[in-house]
Amino acid sequence: MKVLVPVKRVVDFNVKVRVKSDQSGVDIANVKMSMNPFDEIAVEEATRLKEAGKVTEIIAVSCGILQSQETLRTAMAIGADRAVLVETDVELQPLAVAKLLKAVADKEQPQLIILGKQAIDDDANQTGQMLAALLDWPQATYASKVEIDGDKVKVTREVDGGLEVVSLTLPAIVTTDLRLNEPRYVTLPNIMKAKKKTLENFKPADLGVDVTPRLKTLKVVEPAKRSAGIIVPDVKTLVEKLRNEAKVI
Amino acid sequence: MTALVIAEHDNASLKGSTLHTITAAAQCGGEVHVLVAGHQADAAVQAAAKIAGVSKVLVADGAQFADGLAENVAAQVLALAANYSHILAPATAYGKNILPRVAAKLDVAQISEITKVVSADTFERPFYAGNAIATVQSADAVKVITVRGTAFDSAAEGGSATVENVTAVADSGKSSFVSRELATSARPELTAAKIVVSGGRGLGSEESFKILEPLADKLGAAMGASRAAVDAGYVPNDWQVGQTGKIVAPELYIAVGISGAIQHLAGMKDSKTIVAINKDPEAPIFAVADYGIVGDLFEIVPQLVTELG
């Protein structure tokens, strides 16, 4: 079985971004970029399924600027066999990405597509579900366990209040949650090997997809700042403040 | 202009998230209709009809909707979509699972987790873990939106909507529900609680996490946790507060042994009053806390319980 794993290059999760003073967006010049953490979990899961003999080939896909190649190399160092970059300088919104991924899926005919549940930059949490809709495939979002059994995949999902198990007929879409696995560290030999793996490059026009953004960002501002608090010396003072000053208890 | 709200419910009752979503829908202007897709969900339907501001409740009944499978609920929404200018769902695991399917099929962008309705086509939403707020405008014919509950008041009772049955779409046949394992708790629901007591890695173990229970009980609070505490196995996953967990905005948030990583702050920094208990005076949590105590939580928490009497 072939598995497709879309990955996104995002600002590293430890970086606290700053809003540009002209309110046009977030300043990401000279900021450390990494693979979206949920996508790392997706690549790791695909690799584990391959190691378990359930999967024969893993294709990593990324959509975005040329530098996304680095993210694809990382995916191949974790375990992807080859990679596809859909290169564009246009700001890509989830619907556009879902359409590009559909075009790639139509070419590659995977049985399973594993995505991260959300990217930590736009926090949209849409692409996997949109791709499932465009392909007319079933979906299991927020996966914390994935078991392939014949032509079905059984997925444990993290939902509000607990866990839920669904069974999907393949081909299907799975999006990863944090608890699905612990991604491995890439080793130097694997990084070297990843450089020799195939990386194809397409443009959205090659795939016949219009990626024009649908939502217009009018402005981006910093969230309201909280006024500075105080350090209280003891528990007695704290309770007194909560009762009489904040009036929350 | 009419807005359709997809009700989140468990067939027996409406989830609180639905009430917040109805408030946001009303702010978009025009009438508000609510879709209850479920199985023998009469109680949920009756509850929806009583909400002020709702003019019509649409009921799609069938076993294929009993467990809220995204494939079937999204198909039902699509069957009705032609009549609506806005389609909204709560930004919960339920709503986030279903709505992008609807948007993609309608070939429109989805606007995720809005915190403010500026006008019928313009909305505010946080991104980058809440470190930036974008104002976005949609030119699409239908606005498909998920709503962050903590940013909108709960719609009140006092309405009398008409109830209308709609033709249920067929089961997709591609997915099936197997089982559900819900944590049972006598405490209030995390996202709806007025007070939240949250623990982090500083608690050290599943055993010592229990030190927070008397405090939560005394305050009638829900219990939450940082990702570190969840990953360490001290508490269940669904207690996680943060960018990728629950977003809460209670009156009082007490962070115990939580350092305050960006991802955690994204889930709680809209709380009215924040209290931090941490032994590290440099912990980032103190930068957002209204009241902080520097010290050993294993001494402070029991003292706090005693002091609250």
Coordinates of C-alpha atoms in Angstrom, one line a residue:
Chain A
M1 CA 0.0 0.0 0.0
K2 CA 1.1 3.5 -0.9
V3 CA 0.9 6.3 1.7
L4 CA 1.0 10.0 1.0
V5 CA 2.2 12.3 3.7
P6 CA 1.7 16.1 3.3
V7 CA 4.2 18.2 5.3
K8 CA 4.4 21.9 5.9
R9 CA 7.3 24.2 6.6
V10 CA 6.3 26.5 9.4
V11 CA 7.9 28.9 12.0
D12 CA 9.5 26.7 14.6
F13 CA 7.2 26.0 17.5
N14 CA 9.5 27.6 20.1
V15 CA 9.6 30.9 18.3
K16 CA 7.4 33.7 19.6
V17 CA 6.4 35.6 16.5
R18 CA 6.0 39.3 16.3
V19 CA 3.4 41.2 14.4
K20 CA 4.7 43.7 11.8
S21 CA 4.3 47.3 12.7
D22 CA 2.4 48.1 9.5
Q23 CA -0.2 45.4 10.6
S24 CA 0.3 43.5 7.3
G25 CA 1.2 40.2 8.9
V26 CA 3.6 38.4 11.1
D27 CA 7.3 39.0 10.7
I28 CA 8.9 35.6 9.7
A29 CA 12.1 37.0 8.1
N30 CA 15.2 35.4 9.7
V31 CA 13.1 33.2 11.9
K32 CA 13.9 29.5 12.4
M33 CA 11.7 27.3 10.3
S34 CA 10.9 23.6 10.9
M35 CA 8.5 20.9 9.9
N36 CA 5.1 21.4 11.5
P37 CA 5.2 19.1 14.6
F38 CA 1.9 17.3 13.7
D39 CA 3.4 16.5 10.3
E40 CA 6.5 15.0 11.9
I41 CA 4.1 12.7 13.7
A42 CA 2.4 11.8 10.4
V43 CA 5.7 10.9 8.7
E44 CA 6.7 8.9 11.8
E45 CA 3.4 7.0 11.7
A46 CA 3.7 6.2 8.0
T47 CA 7.3 5.0 8.6
R48 CA 6.2 2.7 11.4
L49 CA 3.4 1.3 9.2
K50 CA 6.1 0.6 6.6
E51 CA 8.4 -1.0 9.2
A52 CA 5.4 -3.2 10.3
G53 CA 5.0 -4.4 6.7
K54 CA 1.7 -2.7 6.1
V55 CA 3.0 -0.1 3.7
T56 CA 5.2 -0.4 0.7
E57 CA 6.0 3.2 -0.2
I58 CA 5.8 6.6 1.5
I59 CA 5.6 9.8 -0.6
A60 CA 6.1 13.1 1.2
V61 CA 4.5 16.2 -0.4
S62 CA 4.8 19.8 0.4
C63 CA 3.3 22.9 -1.1
G64 CA 4.9 26.3 -0.9
I65 CA 8.2 28.1 -1.6
L66 CA 11.3 26.4 -2.8
Q67 CA 12.8 26.2 0.7
S68 CA 10.1 23.7 1.5
Q69 CA 12.5 21.2 -0.1
E70 CA 14.4 21.2 3.3
T71 CA 11.2 20.0 5.0
L72 CA 10.8 17.3 2.4
R73 CA 14.5 16.2 2.9
T74 CA 13.7 15.9 6.6
A75 CA 10.6 13.8 5.8
M76 CA 12.9 11.5 3.7
A77 CA 15.5 11.3 6.5
I78 CA 12.7 10.1 8.8
G79 CA 11.5 7.5 6.4
A80 CA 9.7 8.8 3.3
D81 CA 10.9 7.1 0.1
R82 CA 10.5 10.0 -2.3
A83 CA 9.1 13.5 -2.3
V84 CA 7.0 15.9 -4.3
L85 CA 7.1 19.7 -4.1
V86 CA 4.4 21.9 -5.5
E87 CA 6.3 25.1 -5.7
T88 CA 4.6 28.5 -5.6
D89 CA 5.3 31.9 -4.0
V90 CA 1.6 32.5 -3.7
E91 CA 0.2 32.5 -0.1
L92 CA -1.5 29.2 0.1
Q93 CA -4.7 28.8 2.1
P94 CA -6.0 25.3 3.2
L95 CA -8.6 25.0 0.3
A96 CA -5.8 25.6 -2.2
V97 CA -3.5 23.1 -0.5
A98 CA -6.3 20.5 -0.4
K99 CA -6.9 21.0 -4.2
L100 CA -3.1 20.6 -4.9
L101 CA -3.0 17.5 -2.7
K102 CA -6.0 16.1 -4.5
A103 CA -4.2 16.5 -7.8
V104 CA -1.1 14.7 -6.4
A105 CA -3.3 12.0 -4.9
D106 CA -5.0 11.5 -8.3
K107 CA -1.6 10.9 -9.9
E108 CA -0.1 8.7 -7.2
Q109 CA -3.2 6.8 -6.2
P110 CA -2.3 6.2 -2.5
Q111 CA -4.6 4.1 -0.2
L112 CA -3.9 6.3 2.8
I113 CA -3.1 9.9 3.3
I114 CA -1.8 10.9 6.7
L115 CA -1.7 14.6 7.6
G116 CA -1.1 16.6 10.8
K117 CA -4.4 17.8 12.4
Q118 CA -3.4 21.5 12.1
A119 CA -0.4 23.7 11.2
I120 CA 0.9 25.7 14.1
D121 CA 1.1 28.9 12.0
D122 CA -2.4 29.4 10.6
D123 CA -4.0 27.1 13.3
A124 CA -6.7 26.3 10.7
N125 CA -7.3 22.6 11.2
Q126 CA -9.0 22.2 7.8
T127 CA -6.7 20.7 5.1
G128 CA -7.2 17.0 5.9
Q129 CA -11.0 17.3 6.1
M130 CA -11.1 19.3 2.9
L131 CA -8.9 16.8 1.1
A132 CA -11.2 14.0 2.3
A133 CA -14.2 15.9 0.9
L134 CA -12.6 16.6 -2.4
L135 CA -11.6 12.9 -2.9
D136 CA -14.9 11.7 -1.4
W137 CA -12.9 9.6 1.1
P138 CA -13.8 8.9 4.7
Q139 CA -11.7 10.7 7.4
A140 CA -10.5 10.1 10.9
T141 CA -9.2 13.3 12.5
Y142 CA -7.2 13.7 15.7
A143 CA -5.8 10.1 15.6
S144 CA -4.1 8.7 18.6
K145 CA -3.9 5.1 17.2
V146 CA -4.0 3.7 13.7
E147 CA -4.5 0.1 12.9
I148 CA -4.7 -1.2 9.3
D149 CA -6.7 -4.4 8.8
G150 CA -7.2 -5.5 5.3
D151 CA -9.2 -2.9 3.4
K152 CA -10.2 -1.1 6.6
V153 CA -8.3 1.2 8.9
K154 CA -9.4 1.4 12.5
V155 CA -8.6 4.8 14.2
T156 CA -8.8 5.9 17.8
R157 CA -9.6 9.6 17.9
E158 CA -9.1 12.2 20.6
V159 CA -12.5 13.9 21.1
D160 CA -13.8 16.2 23.8
G161 CA -14.4 14.1 26.8
G162 CA -12.4 11.1 25.8
L163 CA -11.6 8.7 23.0
E164 CA -13.7 7.4 20.1
V165 CA -12.9 4.6 17.7
V166 CA -14.0 4.6 14.0
S167 CA -13.5 2.2 11.2
L168 CA -12.9 3.5 7.7
T169 CA -13.0 1.8 4.3
L170 CA -9.7 2.5 2.4
P171 CA -8.7 4.7 0.7
A172 CA -9.0 7.1 3.6
I173 CA -7.6 10.2 5.3
V174 CA -6.1 10.3 8.8
T175 CA -5.0 13.4 10.7
T176 CA -2.6 13.0 13.6
D177 CA -2.9 14.2 17.1
L178 CA 0.0 14.7 19.6
R179 CA -0.3 11.3 21.3
L180 CA -0.1 9.2 18.1
N181 CA 3.6 8.6 18.5
E182 CA 6.9 10.1 19.4
P183 CA 8.8 11.1 16.2
R184 CA 12.3 9.7 15.9
Y185 CA 15.4 11.9 15.7
V186 CA 16.9 12.0 12.3
T187 CA 20.4 10.5 12.2
L188 CA 23.3 11.9 10.1
P189 CA 23.5 8.8 7.9
N190 CA 19.8 9.1 7.1
I191 CA 20.2 12.8 6.3
M192 CA 22.9 11.8 3.8
K193 CA 20.8 9.1 2.3
A194 CA 17.8 11.5 2.0
K195 CA 19.9 13.7 -0.2
K196 CA 20.0 10.9 -2.8
K197 CA 16.2 10.3 -2.8
T198 CA 14.0 11.6 -5.6
L199 CA 12.4 15.0 -5.2
E200 CA 10.0 16.0 -8.0
N201 CA 9.0 19.6 -8.5
F202 CA 5.6 20.7 -9.9
K203 CA 4.0 24.1 -10.2
P204 CA 0.2 24.6 -9.4
A205 CA -0.4 25.2 -13.1
D206 CA 1.1 21.8 -14.0
L207 CA -1.6 20.3 -11.8
G208 CA -4.3 22.6 -13.2
V209 CA -5.1 24.1 -9.8
D210 CA -6.0 27.7 -9.1
V211 CA -4.4 28.7 -5.8
T212 CA -5.6 32.3 -5.6
P213 CA -6.3 33.1 -1.9
R214 CA -10.0 33.3 -1.0
L215 CA -9.8 35.0 2.3
K216 CA -8.4 38.5 2.4
T217 CA -6.4 39.5 5.5
L218 CA -7.3 43.1 6.2
K219 CA -5.0 43.5 9.1
V220 CA -3.0 41.6 11.7
V221 CA -2.6 43.0 15.2
E222 CA -1.1 41.8 18.5
P223 CA -3.5 40.4 21.1
A224 CA -4.5 42.8 23.9
K225 CA -1.8 42.8 26.5
R226 CA -2.6 41.8 30.0
S227 CA -1.7 44.3 32.6
A228 CA 1.2 43.3 34.8
G229 CA 0.3 41.3 37.9
I230 CA 1.8 41.2 41.3
I231 CA 3.6 38.6 43.3
V232 CA 1.9 38.0 46.6
P233 CA 3.9 37.0 49.7
D234 CA 1.7 34.3 51.1
V235 CA -1.5 32.3 50.6
K236 CA -3.5 34.5 53.0
T237 CA -2.9 37.6 50.9
L238 CA -3.7 35.6 47.8
V239 CA -7.1 34.5 49.1
E240 CA -7.8 38.0 50.3
K241 CA -7.0 39.5 46.9
L242 CA -9.1 36.9 45.1
R243 CA -12.0 37.6 47.4
N244 CA -11.9 41.4 47.6
E245 CA -9.9 42.7 44.7
A246 CA -10.6 40.3 41.8
K247 CA -13.9 39.1 43.4
V248 CA -13.7 35.7 41.6
I249 CA -14.2 33.5 44.6
Chain B
M1 CA -29.5 36.4 4.8
T2 CA -30.0 33.4 7.0
A3 CA -27.4 31.5 9.1
L4 CA -27.4 27.8 9.8
V5 CA -25.9 26.5 13.0
I6 CA -24.9 22.9 13.2
A7 CA -25.9 21.8 16.7
E8 CA -23.4 19.8 18.7
H9 CA -25.4 17.4 20.9
D10 CA -25.4 13.8 22.3
N11 CA -29.0 13.2 21.2
A12 CA -30.1 13.8 24.8
S13 CA -29.0 17.4 25.2
L14 CA -27.4 20.3 23.4
K15 CA -23.7 21.0 24.2
G16 CA -22.9 24.4 25.6
S17 CA -20.7 25.0 22.6
T18 CA -23.9 25.2 20.4
L19 CA -25.3 28.1 22.5
H20 CA -22.1 30.2 22.0
T21 CA -22.2 29.5 18.3
I22 CA -25.9 30.7 18.1
T23 CA -24.8 34.0 19.6
A24 CA -22.1 34.4 16.9
A25 CA -24.6 33.4 14.2
A26 CA -27.1 36.1 15.4
Q27 CA -24.3 38.7 15.1
C28 CA -23.9 37.9 11.4
G29 CA -27.4 39.4 10.9
G30 CA -30.5 37.8 9.6
E31 CA -32.4 34.7 10.8
V32 CA -30.8 31.8 12.7
H33 CA -31.7 28.2 12.0
V34 CA -30.3 25.3 13.8
L35 CA -29.7 21.8 12.3
V36 CA -30.0 18.9 14.7
A37 CA -28.7 15.8 12.9
G38 CA -29.0 12.9 15.2
H39 CA -31.0 9.8 16.1
Q40 CA -34.0 10.0 18.4
A41 CA -32.7 13.4 19.5
D42 CA -36.0 14.8 20.5
A43 CA -34.7 16.2 23.8
A44 CA -31.9 18.1 21.9
V45 CA -34.4 19.4 19.4
Q46 CA -36.8 20.7 22.0
A47 CA -33.9 22.4 23.8
A48 CA -32.8 24.0 20.5
A49 CA -36.3 25.3 19.8
K50 CA -36.3 27.1 23.2
I51 CA -33.2 29.2 22.5
A52 CA -33.8 32.9 22.0
G53 CA -33.0 34.1 18.6
V54 CA -33.5 30.8 16.8
S55 CA -36.4 30.9 14.3
K56 CA -36.3 27.4 13.0
V57 CA -35.0 24.0 14.0
L58 CA -34.3 21.5 11.3
V59 CA -34.3 17.9 12.3
A60 CA -32.5 15.2 10.3
D61 CA -33.2 11.9 12.1
G62 CA -31.5 8.6 11.3
A63 CA -29.2 6.0 12.8
Q64 CA -26.5 7.2 10.5
F65 CA -26.3 10.4 12.5
A66 CA -26.3 8.8 15.9
D67 CA -22.6 9.2 16.5
G68 CA -21.9 12.4 14.6
L69 CA -19.8 10.8 11.8
A70 CA -18.3 13.7 9.7
E71 CA -19.2 12.0 6.4
N72 CA -22.9 11.8 7.1
V73 CA -23.4 15.1 9.0
A74 CA -21.4 17.1 6.3
A75 CA -23.6 15.5 3.6
Q76 CA -26.7 16.5 5.5
V77 CA -25.5 20.1 5.8
L78 CA -24.6 20.2 2.1
A79 CA -28.1 19.1 1.2
L80 CA -29.5 22.2 3.0
A81 CA -26.6 24.6 2.2
A82 CA -28.3 26.3 -0.8
N83 CA -30.6 28.3 1.5
Y84 CA -28.0 29.9 3.7
S85 CA -25.5 32.7 3.6
H86 CA -23.6 31.6 6.7
I87 CA -23.0 28.1 8.0
L88 CA -21.5 27.9 11.5
A89 CA -20.4 25.2 13.9
P90 CA -18.6 25.2 17.3
A91 CA -14.8 25.1 17.1
T92 CA -14.8 21.8 19.1
A93 CA -13.6 18.4 18.0
Y94 CA -17.1 17.9 16.6
G95 CA -17.4 21.1 14.6
K96 CA -13.8 21.1 13.4
N97 CA -14.2 17.6 12.1
I98 CA -17.3 18.3 10.0
L99 CA -17.2 21.8 8.7
P100 CA -14.1 21.8 6.5
R101 CA -15.8 19.0 4.5
V102 CA -18.7 21.2 3.9
A103 CA -16.6 24.2 2.9
A104 CA -14.5 22.1 0.4
K105 CA -17.6 20.7 -1.2
L106 CA -19.0 24.2 -1.6
D107 CA -15.7 25.4 -2.9
V108 CA -15.4 28.1 -0.3
A109 CA -12.7 28.9 2.3
Q110 CA -13.5 28.1 5.9
I111 CA -12.8 30.7 8.6
S112 CA -11.6 28.8 11.6
E113 CA -12.2 29.6 15.2
I114 CA -13.5 33.2 15.0
T115 CA -13.4 35.3 18.1
K116 CA -15.3 38.3 16.8
V117 CA -17.9 39.1 14.1
V118 CA -16.9 42.5 12.6
S119 CA -19.6 42.4 9.9
A120 CA -21.4 39.8 7.9
D121 CA -18.3 39.1 5.8
T122 CA -15.5 40.1 8.1
F123 CA -14.2 38.3 11.2
E124 CA -11.4 38.2 13.7
R125 CA -9.5 35.1 14.4
P126 CA -6.3 34.3 16.4
F127 CA -3.4 32.4 14.8
Y128 CA 0.2 31.6 15.6
A129 CA -0.9 30.2 19.0
G130 CA -2.9 33.3 19.8
N131 CA 0.2 35.6 19.3
A132 CA -1.5 37.5 16.5
I133 CA -5.1 38.3 15.6
A134 CA -6.1 38.5 12.0
T135 CA -9.1 40.4 10.6
V136 CA -10.1 38.4 7.5
Q137 CA -12.7 39.2 4.9
S138 CA -14.4 36.5 2.8
A139 CA -15.7 37.1 -0.7
D140 CA -17.3 33.7 -0.9
A141 CA -21.0 33.3 -1.4
V142 CA -21.4 31.3 1.7
K143 CA -19.4 32.0 4.9
V144 CA -18.4 28.7 6.5
I145 CA -17.2 29.4 10.1
T146 CA -16.2 27.7 13.2
V147 CA -16.7 29.6 16.4
R148 CA -14.5 29.8 19.5
G149 CA -17.0 29.4 22.3
T150 CA -15.1 31.4 25.0
A151 CA -15.3 34.5 22.8
F152 CA -19.1 34.6 22.7
D153 CA -21.7 34.7 25.3
S154 CA -24.1 31.8 25.7
A155 CA -27.5 32.3 24.0
A156 CA -30.3 32.5 26.5
E157 CA -33.5 30.5 26.7
G158 CA -36.8 32.1 25.8
G159 CA -37.4 31.4 22.2
S160 CA -40.1 29.3 20.4
A161 CA -38.8 28.2 17.1
T162 CA -40.7 26.1 14.7
V163 CA -39.5 22.5 14.3
E164 CA -39.3 21.1 10.8
N165 CA -38.2 17.6 9.7
V166 CA -35.9 17.4 6.7
T167 CA -35.2 14.4 4.5
A168 CA -32.2 12.6 5.9
V169 CA -29.3 11.9 3.5
A170 CA -28.2 8.2 3.2
D171 CA -25.3 6.7 5.1
S172 CA -22.0 7.2 3.2
G173 CA -21.2 3.6 3.9
K174 CA -17.5 4.5 4.1
S175 CA -17.1 5.0 7.8
S176 CA -18.6 3.4 10.9
F177 CA -18.6 4.1 14.5
V178 CA -17.0 1.4 16.7
S179 CA -16.8 2.6 20.3
R180 CA -16.4 5.5 22.6
E181 CA -14.7 5.8 25.9
L182 CA -15.7 9.0 27.7
A183 CA -14.1 10.0 31.0
T184 CA -16.7 10.4 33.7
S185 CA -16.4 13.3 36.0
A186 CA -18.6 15.0 38.6
R187 CA -16.7 18.2 38.0
P188 CA -17.9 20.9 35.6
E189 CA -16.9 20.6 32.0
L190 CA -13.5 22.2 31.4
T191 CA -14.5 24.6 28.6
A192 CA -17.6 25.8 30.5
A193 CA -16.2 26.0 34.0
K194 CA -16.1 29.4 35.9
I195 CA -12.9 28.3 37.7
V196 CA -10.2 26.0 36.4
V197 CA -7.4 24.5 38.4
S198 CA -4.6 23.3 36.1
G199 CA -1.5 21.3 36.8
G200 CA 1.7 20.9 35.0
R201 CA 4.9 18.9 35.0
G202 CA 5.7 20.4 38.4
L203 CA 3.2 18.0 40.0
G204 CA 5.7 15.2 39.3
S205 CA 3.4 12.2 39.2
E206 CA -0.1 10.9 38.7
E207 CA -0.3 10.4 42.5
S208 CA 0.7 13.9 43.4
F209 CA -1.7 15.4 40.9
K210 CA -4.4 14.4 43.3
I211 CA -3.2 17.2 45.6
L212 CA -5.2 19.5 43.3
E213 CA -8.5 17.6 43.8
P214 CA -9.4 19.1 47.2
L215 CA -8.7 22.6 45.8
A216 CA -10.8 22.0 42.7
D217 CA -13.6 20.5 44.9
K218 CA -13.5 23.5 47.3
L219 CA -13.8 25.9 44.4
G220 CA -16.3 23.9 42.3
A221 CA -13.6 24.0 39.6
A222 CA -12.9 21.9 36.5
M223 CA -9.4 20.4 36.3
G224 CA -7.0 21.0 33.5
A225 CA -3.4 20.3 32.6
S226 CA -0.5 21.3 30.5
R227 CA 0.7 19.1 27.6
A228 CA 3.7 18.1 29.7
A229 CA 1.4 16.6 32.4
V230 CA -0.7 14.9 29.8
D231 CA 2.3 13.5 27.9
A232 CA 3.8 12.3 31.2
G233 CA 0.5 10.3 31.8
Y234 CA -0.5 12.1 35.0
V235 CA -4.0 12.9 33.6
P236 CA -6.1 12.0 30.5
N237 CA -5.6 13.7 27.1
D238 CA -8.8 15.6 27.1
W239 CA -7.7 17.7 30.1
Q240 CA -5.1 19.4 28.0
V241 CA -5.4 23.2 27.9
G242 CA -3.5 24.9 25.0
Q243 CA -3.2 25.7 21.3
T244 CA -3.9 22.1 20.4
G245 CA -6.1 21.2 23.3
K246 CA -9.0 23.0 24.9
I247 CA -9.3 26.8 24.9
V248 CA -10.7 28.1 28.2
A249 CA -11.5 31.6 29.4
P250 CA -12.8 31.1 33.0
E251 CA -13.3 33.8 35.6
L252 CA -10.3 32.3 37.5
Y253 CA -7.5 30.1 36.2
I254 CA -5.1 28.7 38.7
A255 CA -1.9 27.3 37.1
V256 CA 0.0 25.1 39.4
G257 CA 3.5 23.9 38.5
I258 CA 3.0 25.1 34.9
S259 CA 5.9 27.0 33.4
G260 CA 3.7 28.8 30.8
A261 CA 5.0 27.8 27.3
I262 CA 3.5 29.7 24.4
Q263 CA 1.3 26.7 23.4
H264 CA -0.2 26.6 26.9
L265 CA -0.8 30.3 27.2
A266 CA -2.7 30.1 23.9
G267 CA -5.3 28.1 25.7
M268 CA -5.9 30.2 28.8
K269 CA -4.6 33.8 28.5
D270 CA -8.1 35.2 28.0
S271 CA -9.1 34.1 31.5
K272 CA -10.3 37.0 33.6
T273 CA -8.0 36.4 36.5
I274 CA -4.9 34.2 36.4
V275 CA -3.1 32.8 39.5
A276 CA 0.3 31.2 39.1
I277 CA 1.9 28.9 41.7
N278 CA 5.4 28.1 40.7
K279 CA 8.8 27.7 42.5
D280 CA 10.7 29.3 39.6
P281 CA 10.3 33.1 39.8
E282 CA 11.5 33.3 36.1
A283 CA 8.7 31.1 34.8
P284 CA 6.9 32.8 31.8
I285 CA 3.6 32.1 33.5
F286 CA 4.2 35.0 35.9
A287 CA 4.2 37.4 32.9
V288 CA 0.5 36.7 32.4
A289 CA -0.6 36.0 36.0
D290 CA -2.5 38.7 37.9
Y291 CA -1.4 37.1 41.2
G292 CA 1.7 34.9 41.6
I293 CA 3.1 33.0 44.5
V294 CA 6.7 31.8 44.2
G295 CA 7.2 28.6 46.3
D296 CA 6.7 24.9 46.6
L297 CA 3.3 23.9 45.4
F298 CA 3.2 20.9 47.7
E299 CA 3.1 23.4 50.6
I300 CA 1.1 26.2 49.0
V301 CA -1.8 24.1 47.6
P302 CA -2.8 22.5 51.0
Q303 CA -2.5 26.0 52.6
L304 CA -4.8 27.4 50.0
V305 CA -7.4 24.7 50.7
T306 CA -7.2 25.5 54.4
E307 CA -7.4 29.2 53.9
L308 CA -10.5 28.9 51.7
G309 CA -12.1 27.3 54.7

